[in-house]
mmCIF file of C-alpha atoms in Angstrom:
data_model
loop_
_atom_site.group_PDB
_atom_site.id
_atom_site.type_symbol
_atom_site.label_atom_id
_atom_site.label_comp_id
_atom_site.label_asym_id
_atom_site.label_seq_id
_atom_site.Cartn_x
_atom_site.Cartn_y
_atom_site.Cartn_z
ATOM 1 C CA MET A 1 0.000 0.000 0.000
ATOM 2 C CA GLU A 2 1.185 3.496 -0.791
ATOM 3 C CA ASN A 3 1.316 6.610 1.395
ATOM 4 C CA ILE A 4 -0.489 6.928 4.707
ATOM 5 C CA ARG A 5 -3.932 8.468 4.394
ATOM 6 C CA THR A 6 -6.701 9.316 6.814
ATOM 7 C CA TRP A 7 -9.929 7.362 6.345
ATOM 8 C CA PHE A 8 -13.316 8.232 7.843
ATOM 9 C CA ILE A 9 -15.670 5.239 7.757
ATOM 10 C CA THR A 10 -19.284 5.150 8.922
ATOM 11 C CA GLY A 11 -21.129 2.034 10.036
ATOM 12 C CA ALA A 12 -17.837 0.461 11.056
ATOM 13 C CA SER A 13 -18.883 -2.076 13.692
ATOM 14 C CA LYS A 14 -19.949 -4.785 11.222
ATOM 15 C CA GLY A 15 -20.125 -5.790 7.566
ATOM 16 C CA PHE A 16 -18.063 -3.974 4.965
ATOM 17 C CA GLY A 17 -17.243 -1.230 7.457
ATOM 18 C CA LEU A 18 -15.592 -3.593 9.905
ATOM 19 C CA SER A 19 -13.645 -5.375 7.156
ATOM 20 C CA LEU A 20 -12.415 -2.027 5.861
ATOM 21 C CA VAL A 21 -11.296 -0.851 9.294
ATOM 22 C CA ARG A 22 -9.383 -4.029 10.051
ATOM 23 C CA GLN A 23 -7.603 -4.136 6.689
ATOM 24 C CA LEU A 24 -6.671 -0.461 6.819
ATOM 25 C CA LEU A 25 -5.339 -0.654 10.372
ATOM 26 C CA GLU A 26 -3.311 -3.706 9.433
ATOM 27 C CA ALA A 27 -1.828 -1.665 6.580
ATOM 28 C CA GLY A 28 -0.856 1.173 8.931
ATOM 29 C CA GLN A 29 -3.406 3.672 7.668
ATOM 30 C CA ASN A 30 -5.041 6.295 9.900
ATOM 31 C CA VAL A 31 -8.638 5.261 10.522
ATOM 32 C CA ALA A 32 -11.503 7.159 12.141
ATOM 33 C CA ALA A 33 -14.453 4.795 12.451
ATOM 34 C CA THR A 34 -18.001 5.578 13.537
ATOM 35 C CA SER A 35 -20.837 3.634 15.076
ATOM 36 C CA ARG A 36 -23.949 4.323 17.112
ATOM 37 C CA ASP A 37 -22.416 2.173 19.887
ATOM 38 C CA LEU A 38 -18.803 2.992 20.762
ATOM 39 C CA ASP A 39 -18.260 -0.056 22.977
ATOM 40 C CA ALA A 40 -19.572 -2.400 20.287
ATOM 41 C CA LEU A 41 -17.269 -0.785 17.725
ATOM 42 C CA VAL A 42 -14.154 -1.115 19.879
ATOM 43 C CA ALA A 43 -15.019 -4.713 20.753
ATOM 44 C CA ALA A 44 -15.642 -5.621 17.103
ATOM 45 C CA VAL A 45 -12.368 -4.114 15.891
ATOM 46 C CA GLY A 46 -10.556 -5.825 18.743
ATOM 47 C CA ARG A 47 -7.590 -3.495 18.999
ATOM 48 C CA THR A 48 -6.460 -0.068 20.086
ATOM 49 C CA ALA A 49 -3.720 1.858 18.340
ATOM 50 C CA PRO A 50 -2.527 5.444 17.813
ATOM 51 C CA ASN A 51 -3.801 5.280 14.221
ATOM 52 C CA PHE A 52 -7.324 4.174 15.260
ATOM 53 C CA LEU A 53 -9.930 6.728 16.360
ATOM 54 C CA PRO A 54 -13.270 5.096 17.287
ATOM 55 C CA LEU A 55 -16.164 7.548 17.408
ATOM 56 C CA GLU A 56 -19.760 7.322 18.595
ATOM 57 C CA VAL A 57 -21.801 9.268 16.066
ATOM 58 C CA ASP A 58 -25.473 9.897 15.338
ATOM 59 C CA LEU A 59 -25.409 10.266 11.553
ATOM 60 C CA ALA A 60 -28.861 11.841 11.563
ATOM 61 C CA ASN A 61 -27.492 14.710 13.669
ATOM 62 C CA GLU A 62 -25.319 17.116 11.688
ATOM 63 C CA ASP A 63 -23.672 18.472 14.846
ATOM 64 C CA SER A 64 -22.648 14.956 15.875
ATOM 65 C CA VAL A 65 -21.196 14.334 12.424
ATOM 66 C CA GLY A 66 -19.397 17.677 12.474
ATOM 67 C CA CYS A 67 -17.859 16.962 15.865
ATOM 68 C CA ALA A 68 -16.579 13.579 14.657
ATOM 69 C CA LEU A 69 -14.971 15.066 11.567
ATOM 70 C CA HIS A 70 -13.397 17.850 13.647
ATOM 71 C CA GLN A 71 -11.903 15.220 15.984
ATOM 72 C CA THR A 72 -10.619 13.262 12.993
ATOM 73 C CA ASN A 73 -8.920 16.260 11.433
ATOM 74 C CA ALA A 74 -7.457 17.309 14.780
ATOM 75 C CA ALA A 75 -6.041 13.836 15.395
ATOM 76 C CA PHE A 76 -4.625 13.117 11.939
ATOM 77 C CA LYS A 77 -4.297 16.585 10.302
ATOM 78 C CA SER A 78 -6.261 15.600 7.172
ATOM 79 C CA ILE A 79 -9.321 13.716 5.952
ATOM 80 C CA ASP A 80 -8.415 11.975 2.726
ATOM 81 C CA VAL A 81 -11.004 9.263 2.141
ATOM 82 C CA VAL A 82 -14.587 9.164 3.375
ATOM 83 C CA ILE A 83 -16.538 5.920 3.079
ATOM 84 C CA ASN A 84 -20.252 6.365 3.674
ATOM 85 C CA ASN A 85 -21.055 2.786 4.569
ATOM 86 C CA ALA A 86 -23.744 3.051 7.272
ATOM 87 C CA GLY A 87 -27.221 1.952 6.293
ATOM 88 C CA TYR A 88 -29.816 -0.751 6.696
ATOM 89 C CA GLY A 89 -32.379 -2.632 4.644
ATOM 90 C CA ILE A 90 -36.128 -2.276 4.819
ATOM 91 C CA GLY A 91 -38.658 -4.629 3.278
ATOM 92 C CA GLY A 92 -42.315 -4.182 2.442
ATOM 93 C CA SER A 93 -44.575 -2.635 -0.131
ATOM 94 C CA ILE A 94 -44.997 1.134 -0.044
ATOM 95 C CA GLU A 95 -48.523 0.657 1.281
ATOM 96 C CA GLU A 96 -47.361 -1.585 4.119
ATOM 97 C CA LEU A 97 -44.511 0.607 5.334
ATOM 98 C CA SER A 98 -45.525 3.492 7.577
ATOM 99 C CA ASP A 99 -44.396 7.047 7.035
ATOM 100 C CA ARG A 100 -42.193 6.717 10.151
ATOM 101 C CA GLU A 101 -40.549 3.496 8.987
ATOM 102 C CA THR A 102 -39.899 5.017 5.573
ATOM 103 C CA ARG A 103 -38.509 8.289 6.895
ATOM 104 C CA ASP A 104 -36.272 6.542 9.425
ATOM 105 C CA CYS A 105 -34.643 4.554 6.630
ATOM 106 C CA PHE A 106 -34.088 7.655 4.517
ATOM 107 C CA GLU A 107 -32.687 9.411 7.606
ATOM 108 C CA ILE A 108 -29.737 7.020 7.794
ATOM 109 C CA ASN A 109 -29.306 5.749 4.239
ATOM 110 C CA VAL A 110 -29.648 9.144 2.533
ATOM 111 C CA PHE A 111 -29.589 12.048 4.967
ATOM 112 C CA GLY A 112 -26.796 10.518 7.045
ATOM 113 C CA THR A 113 -24.727 10.301 3.878
ATOM 114 C CA LEU A 114 -25.591 13.895 2.997
ATOM 115 C CA ASN A 115 -24.648 15.086 6.489
ATOM 116 C CA VAL A 116 -21.199 13.533 6.166
ATOM 117 C CA ILE A 117 -20.626 14.933 2.674
ATOM 118 C CA ARG A 118 -21.836 18.408 3.586
ATOM 119 C CA THR A 119 -19.631 18.504 6.672
ATOM 120 C CA VAL A 120 -16.466 17.007 5.179
ATOM 121 C CA MET A 121 -16.363 19.120 2.034
ATOM 122 C CA PRO A 122 -14.866 22.224 3.739
ATOM 123 C CA TYR A 123 -11.864 20.092 4.747
ATOM 124 C CA MET A 124 -11.484 18.603 1.288
ATOM 125 C CA ARG A 125 -11.891 21.959 -0.457
ATOM 126 C CA ALA A 126 -9.173 23.408 1.757
ATOM 127 C CA GLN A 127 -6.894 20.471 0.919
ATOM 128 C CA MET A 128 -7.896 20.538 -2.779
ATOM 129 C CA SER A 129 -8.004 16.761 -2.587
ATOM 130 C CA GLY A 130 -10.028 13.850 -1.271
ATOM 131 C CA HIS A 131 -12.134 10.867 -2.244
ATOM 132 C CA ILE A 132 -15.744 10.273 -1.223
ATOM 133 C CA ILE A 133 -16.911 6.668 -1.557
ATOM 134 C CA ASN A 134 -20.638 6.097 -1.120
ATOM 135 C CA ILE A 135 -21.859 2.546 -0.560
ATOM 136 C CA SER A 136 -25.122 2.064 -2.423
ATOM 137 C CA SER A 137 -26.369 -1.356 -3.571
ATOM 138 C CA ILE A 138 -27.196 -3.144 -6.776
ATOM 139 C CA ALA A 139 -30.746 -2.438 -5.583
ATOM 140 C CA GLY A 140 -29.934 1.213 -6.347
ATOM 141 C CA ILE A 141 -29.460 0.296 -10.012
ATOM 142 C CA ALA A 142 -31.697 -2.731 -10.573
ATOM 143 C CA ALA A 143 -34.407 -3.081 -7.933
ATOM 144 C CA THR A 144 -36.486 -6.163 -7.130
ATOM 145 C CA SER A 145 -39.976 -6.739 -5.729
ATOM 146 C CA GLY A 146 -40.505 -6.242 -2.020
ATOM 147 C CA TRP A 147 -37.843 -3.607 -1.413
ATOM 148 C CA ALA A 148 -39.233 -0.389 -2.905
ATOM 149 C CA VAL A 149 -38.246 1.977 -0.094
ATOM 150 C CA TYR A 150 -34.807 0.428 0.301
ATOM 151 C CA ALA A 151 -34.271 0.748 -3.443
ATOM 152 C CA ALA A 152 -35.426 4.366 -3.293
ATOM 153 C CA THR A 153 -32.754 5.183 -0.709
ATOM 154 C CA LYS A 154 -30.055 3.446 -2.712
ATOM 155 C CA PHE A 155 -31.145 5.012 -6.016
ATOM 156 C CA SER A 156 -30.831 8.334 -4.164
ATOM 157 C CA VAL A 157 -27.245 7.535 -3.216
ATOM 158 C CA VAL A 158 -26.443 6.708 -6.852
ATOM 159 C CA GLY A 159 -28.026 9.920 -8.108
ATOM 160 C CA LEU A 160 -26.412 12.237 -5.580
ATOM 161 C CA SER A 161 -23.031 10.585 -6.216
ATOM 162 C CA GLU A 162 -23.256 11.175 -9.969
ATOM 163 C CA VAL A 163 -23.881 14.887 -9.513
ATOM 164 C CA LEU A 164 -21.511 15.248 -6.564
ATOM 165 C CA ALA A 165 -18.693 13.951 -8.760
ATOM 166 C CA GLN A 166 -19.318 16.791 -11.210
ATOM 167 C CA ASP A 167 -19.739 19.428 -8.511
ATOM 168 C CA VAL A 168 -16.517 18.714 -6.605
ATOM 169 C CA ALA A 169 -14.170 17.854 -9.472
ATOM 170 C CA GLU A 170 -12.772 21.395 -9.554
ATOM 171 C CA PHE A 171 -11.489 20.893 -5.987
ATOM 172 C CA GLY A 172 -9.592 17.728 -6.864
ATOM 173 C CA VAL A 173 -12.123 15.586 -4.999
ATOM 174 C CA LYS A 174 -13.037 12.210 -6.486
ATOM 175 C CA VAL A 175 -16.322 10.333 -6.013
ATOM 176 C CA THR A 176 -17.093 6.638 -6.337
ATOM 177 C CA VAL A 177 -20.446 4.953 -5.756
ATOM 178 C CA VAL A 178 -20.226 1.267 -4.888
ATOM 179 C CA ALA A 179 -23.041 -1.126 -5.806
ATOM 180 C CA PRO A 180 -22.512 -4.493 -4.095
ATOM 181 C CA GLY A 181 -24.586 -7.565 -4.701
ATOM 182 C CA ALA A 182 -25.065 -10.270 -2.068
ATOM 183 C CA PHE A 183 -22.164 -10.610 0.356
ATOM 184 C CA ARG A 184 -21.812 -12.800 3.423
ATOM 185 C CA THR A 185 -22.183 -10.005 5.962
ATOM 186 C CA SER A 186 -24.767 -9.425 8.696
ATOM 187 C CA PHE A 187 -26.965 -7.464 6.266
ATOM 188 C CA LEU A 188 -29.818 -9.999 6.340
ATOM 189 C CA ASN A 189 -29.772 -10.261 10.153
ATOM 190 C CA THR A 190 -32.525 -8.600 12.168
ATOM 191 C CA ASP A 191 -29.983 -5.995 13.354
ATOM 192 C CA SER A 192 -29.503 -4.767 9.789
ATOM 193 C CA ILE A 193 -32.849 -5.227 8.102
ATOM 194 C CA ASN A 194 -36.386 -4.191 9.020
ATOM 195 C CA ILE A 195 -39.596 -5.686 7.675
ATOM 196 C CA ALA A 196 -42.838 -3.676 7.690
ATOM 197 C CA GLN A 197 -44.588 -4.040 11.030
ATOM 198 C CA HIS A 198 -47.965 -3.839 9.291
ATOM 199 C CA THR A 199 -48.407 -6.449 6.584
ATOM 200 C CA ILE A 200 -51.204 -6.805 4.056
ATOM 201 C CA ARG A 201 -51.736 -10.437 3.130
ATOM 202 C CA GLU A 202 -52.766 -9.667 -0.445
ATOM 203 C CA TYR A 203 -49.158 -8.671 -1.290
ATOM 204 C CA THR A 204 -48.124 -12.268 -1.981
ATOM 205 C CA THR A 205 -45.423 -11.347 -4.535
ATOM 206 C CA VAL A 206 -43.799 -8.973 -2.061
ATOM 207 C CA HIS A 207 -43.875 -11.421 0.831
ATOM 208 C CA ASN A 208 -42.584 -14.319 -1.245
ATOM 209 C CA ALA A 209 -39.677 -12.169 -2.451
ATOM 210 C CA GLN A 210 -38.826 -11.176 1.109
ATOM 211 C CA GLU A 211 -38.922 -14.750 2.369
ATOM 212 C CA LEU A 212 -36.724 -15.940 -0.498
ATOM 213 C CA LEU A 213 -34.081 -13.295 0.202
ATOM 214 C CA LEU A 214 -34.027 -13.937 3.948
ATOM 215 C CA THR A 215 -33.386 -17.650 3.391
ATOM 216 C CA LYS A 216 -30.040 -16.688 1.843
ATOM 217 C CA ASP A 217 -28.632 -15.276 5.094
ATOM 218 C CA GLY A 218 -25.170 -16.762 5.587
ATOM 219 C CA LYS A 219 -25.233 -18.363 2.136
ATOM 220 C CA GLN A 220 -24.377 -15.335 -0.006
ATOM 221 C CA ASP A 221 -21.656 -15.875 -2.610
ATOM 222 C CA GLY A 222 -19.717 -12.662 -1.982
ATOM 223 C CA ASP A 223 -16.689 -12.474 0.326
ATOM 224 C CA PRO A 224 -16.774 -9.173 2.292
ATOM 225 C CA GLU A 225 -12.993 -9.232 2.760
ATOM 226 C CA LYS A 226 -12.509 -9.215 -1.009
ATOM 227 C CA ALA A 227 -15.047 -6.406 -1.349
ATOM 228 C CA ALA A 228 -13.232 -4.310 1.266
ATOM 229 C CA ALA A 229 -9.901 -4.906 -0.473
ATOM 230 C CA ALA A 230 -11.404 -3.827 -3.802
ATOM 231 C CA ILE A 231 -12.771 -0.604 -2.288
ATOM 232 C CA ILE A 232 -9.374 0.164 -0.775
ATOM 233 C CA ASP A 233 -7.661 -0.476 -4.124
ATOM 234 C CA VAL A 234 -10.035 1.945 -5.846
ATOM 235 C CA ALA A 235 -9.249 4.631 -3.260
ATOM 236 C CA PHE A 236 -5.574 4.463 -4.239
ATOM 237 C CA MET A 237 -6.233 4.757 -7.981
ATOM 238 C CA GLU A 238 -5.128 7.968 -9.641
ATOM 239 C CA ASN A 239 -8.325 7.983 -11.713
ATOM 240 C CA PRO A 240 -10.896 5.992 -9.724
ATOM 241 C CA PRO A 241 -14.167 4.923 -11.347
ATOM 242 C CA LEU A 242 -17.437 6.685 -10.653
ATOM 243 C CA TYR A 243 -19.173 3.290 -10.475
ATOM 244 C CA LEU A 244 -17.888 0.130 -8.828
ATOM 245 C CA LEU A 245 -20.038 -2.994 -9.136
ATOM 246 C CA LEU A 246 -19.093 -5.744 -6.678
ATOM 247 C CA GLY A 247 -20.045 -9.372 -7.291
ATOM 248 C CA ASP A 248 -21.109 -11.419 -10.288
ATOM 249 C CA ASP A 249 -24.754 -10.938 -9.344
ATOM 250 C CA ALA A 250 -24.370 -7.158 -9.215
ATOM 251 C CA PHE A 251 -22.609 -7.053 -12.578
ATOM 252 C CA ASN A 252 -25.183 -9.291 -14.256
ATOM 253 C CA ARG A 253 -28.157 -7.402 -12.815
ATOM 254 C CA ALA A 254 -26.688 -4.068 -13.895
ATOM 255 C CA MET A 255 -26.046 -5.249 -17.446
ATOM 256 C CA ALA A 256 -29.548 -6.720 -17.703
ATOM 257 C CA LYS A 257 -30.959 -3.396 -16.505
ATOM 258 C CA LEU A 258 -29.029 -1.583 -19.245
ATOM 259 C CA GLU A 259 -30.626 -3.821 -21.857
ATOM 260 C CA ARG A 260 -34.108 -3.296 -20.415
ATOM 261 C CA LEU A 261 -33.634 0.461 -20.349
ATOM 262 C CA LYS A 262 -32.502 0.539 -23.953
ATOM 263 C CA LYS A 263 -35.544 -1.448 -25.068
ATOM 264 C CA GLU A 264 -37.928 0.723 -23.037
ATOM 265 C CA PHE A 265 -36.419 3.988 -24.322
ATOM 266 C CA LEU A 266 -36.459 2.876 -27.956
ATOM 267 C CA LEU A 267 -40.009 1.550 -27.725
ATOM 268 C CA ASN A 268 -41.430 5.080 -27.820
ATOM 269 C CA GLU A 269 -38.553 6.857 -29.535
ATOM 270 C CA GLU A 270 -40.778 8.529 -32.106
ATOM 271 C CA LEU A 271 -43.210 9.814 -29.455
ATOM 272 C CA SER A 272 -40.359 10.988 -27.222
ATOM 273 C CA LYS A 273 -38.841 13.063 -30.004
ATOM 274 C CA ALA A 274 -42.126 14.576 -31.182
ATOM 275 C CA MET A 275 -42.269 17.213 -28.455
ATOM 276 C CA ALA A 276 -40.770 20.208 -30.233
ATOM 277 C CA TYR A 277 -42.743 23.439 -30.026
ATOM 278 C CA HIS A 278 -43.913 24.725 -33.387
ATOM 279 C CA GLY A 279 -45.286 28.228 -33.017
#
C-alpha cells in the first residue's frame, strides 16, 4: 500500500465497514471509524492503536457528524477518504410501510450520507483533494420486488453521487459509488434489516420475495474481505471509477438493466422526439 492516508468510515462495527477498518489498520493507515455504539465498535475491531480513532456518532445529527470530523482532522491533520457505509435494509410494499418506517430509513441511508458529505467538504476543499466513496447497492441500479423503499434510498445515493462527482471535481475531490450484490455479511440479520410491522396479506409477490431473500442469510456468494480490499484499491487509484459494481450478481443485474432500459427507451422513440414546439 502506498502513502499513509486518513480514512473516515461510517457504520464500522460490522459488515463492509468492519472489514475495511481491520484491513486499513493492518496496513498502517489512519482510521476514524463511527458507530452508534462505541463499545460495540471497539469490541468488534478488537484493537487499540494510535492510528485508530473510534467515534460514537449519530449520523442523523449534523452536529454529531461535524464533531466527529473535527476530531478526525485534529487527530490526523487531514481527511483523505470518506466511506459512507452506514445503512440498513427495509422490506415491504410502499402501502405496508408506515411514514415513520420510511422516513427513518431515509434518515440514515440518505440524509446521514448527505450530512457527512456536507460537513467534510470544507476540509477537502481546503486540501484541494479527497475521495468520497458512497456505498449504495445493486438495488440502487436494478431493484427487485418487495424492497421499494430500500431501493429508493439506494437510487438516491447513486443519483447524488453522480452529480456530486461533477460538482466537486474542480477541488480535486473524487467520487465513487459502490453497488454491491449479495455478500456474506450481517446485512440480512434482524440488526440490519427491518420488515414492515404492518403487513397486508394480499401482497403475496412482495412477501414471497422477502422470504426468499431472507433464506439466503449466511449463504451469499460474496466475500466481504474481497469487497473491502477492492474498495481500498479503488481509493488508491489515480483515476478511480465513478461506479464500482461488486459481485457477479451485481454485474449481471446491472447489465440486464441496461438492456431493459434501452428497449424501453427505444419503444417510444418517435413519441419521445415529437415534443418540439412549433409556433
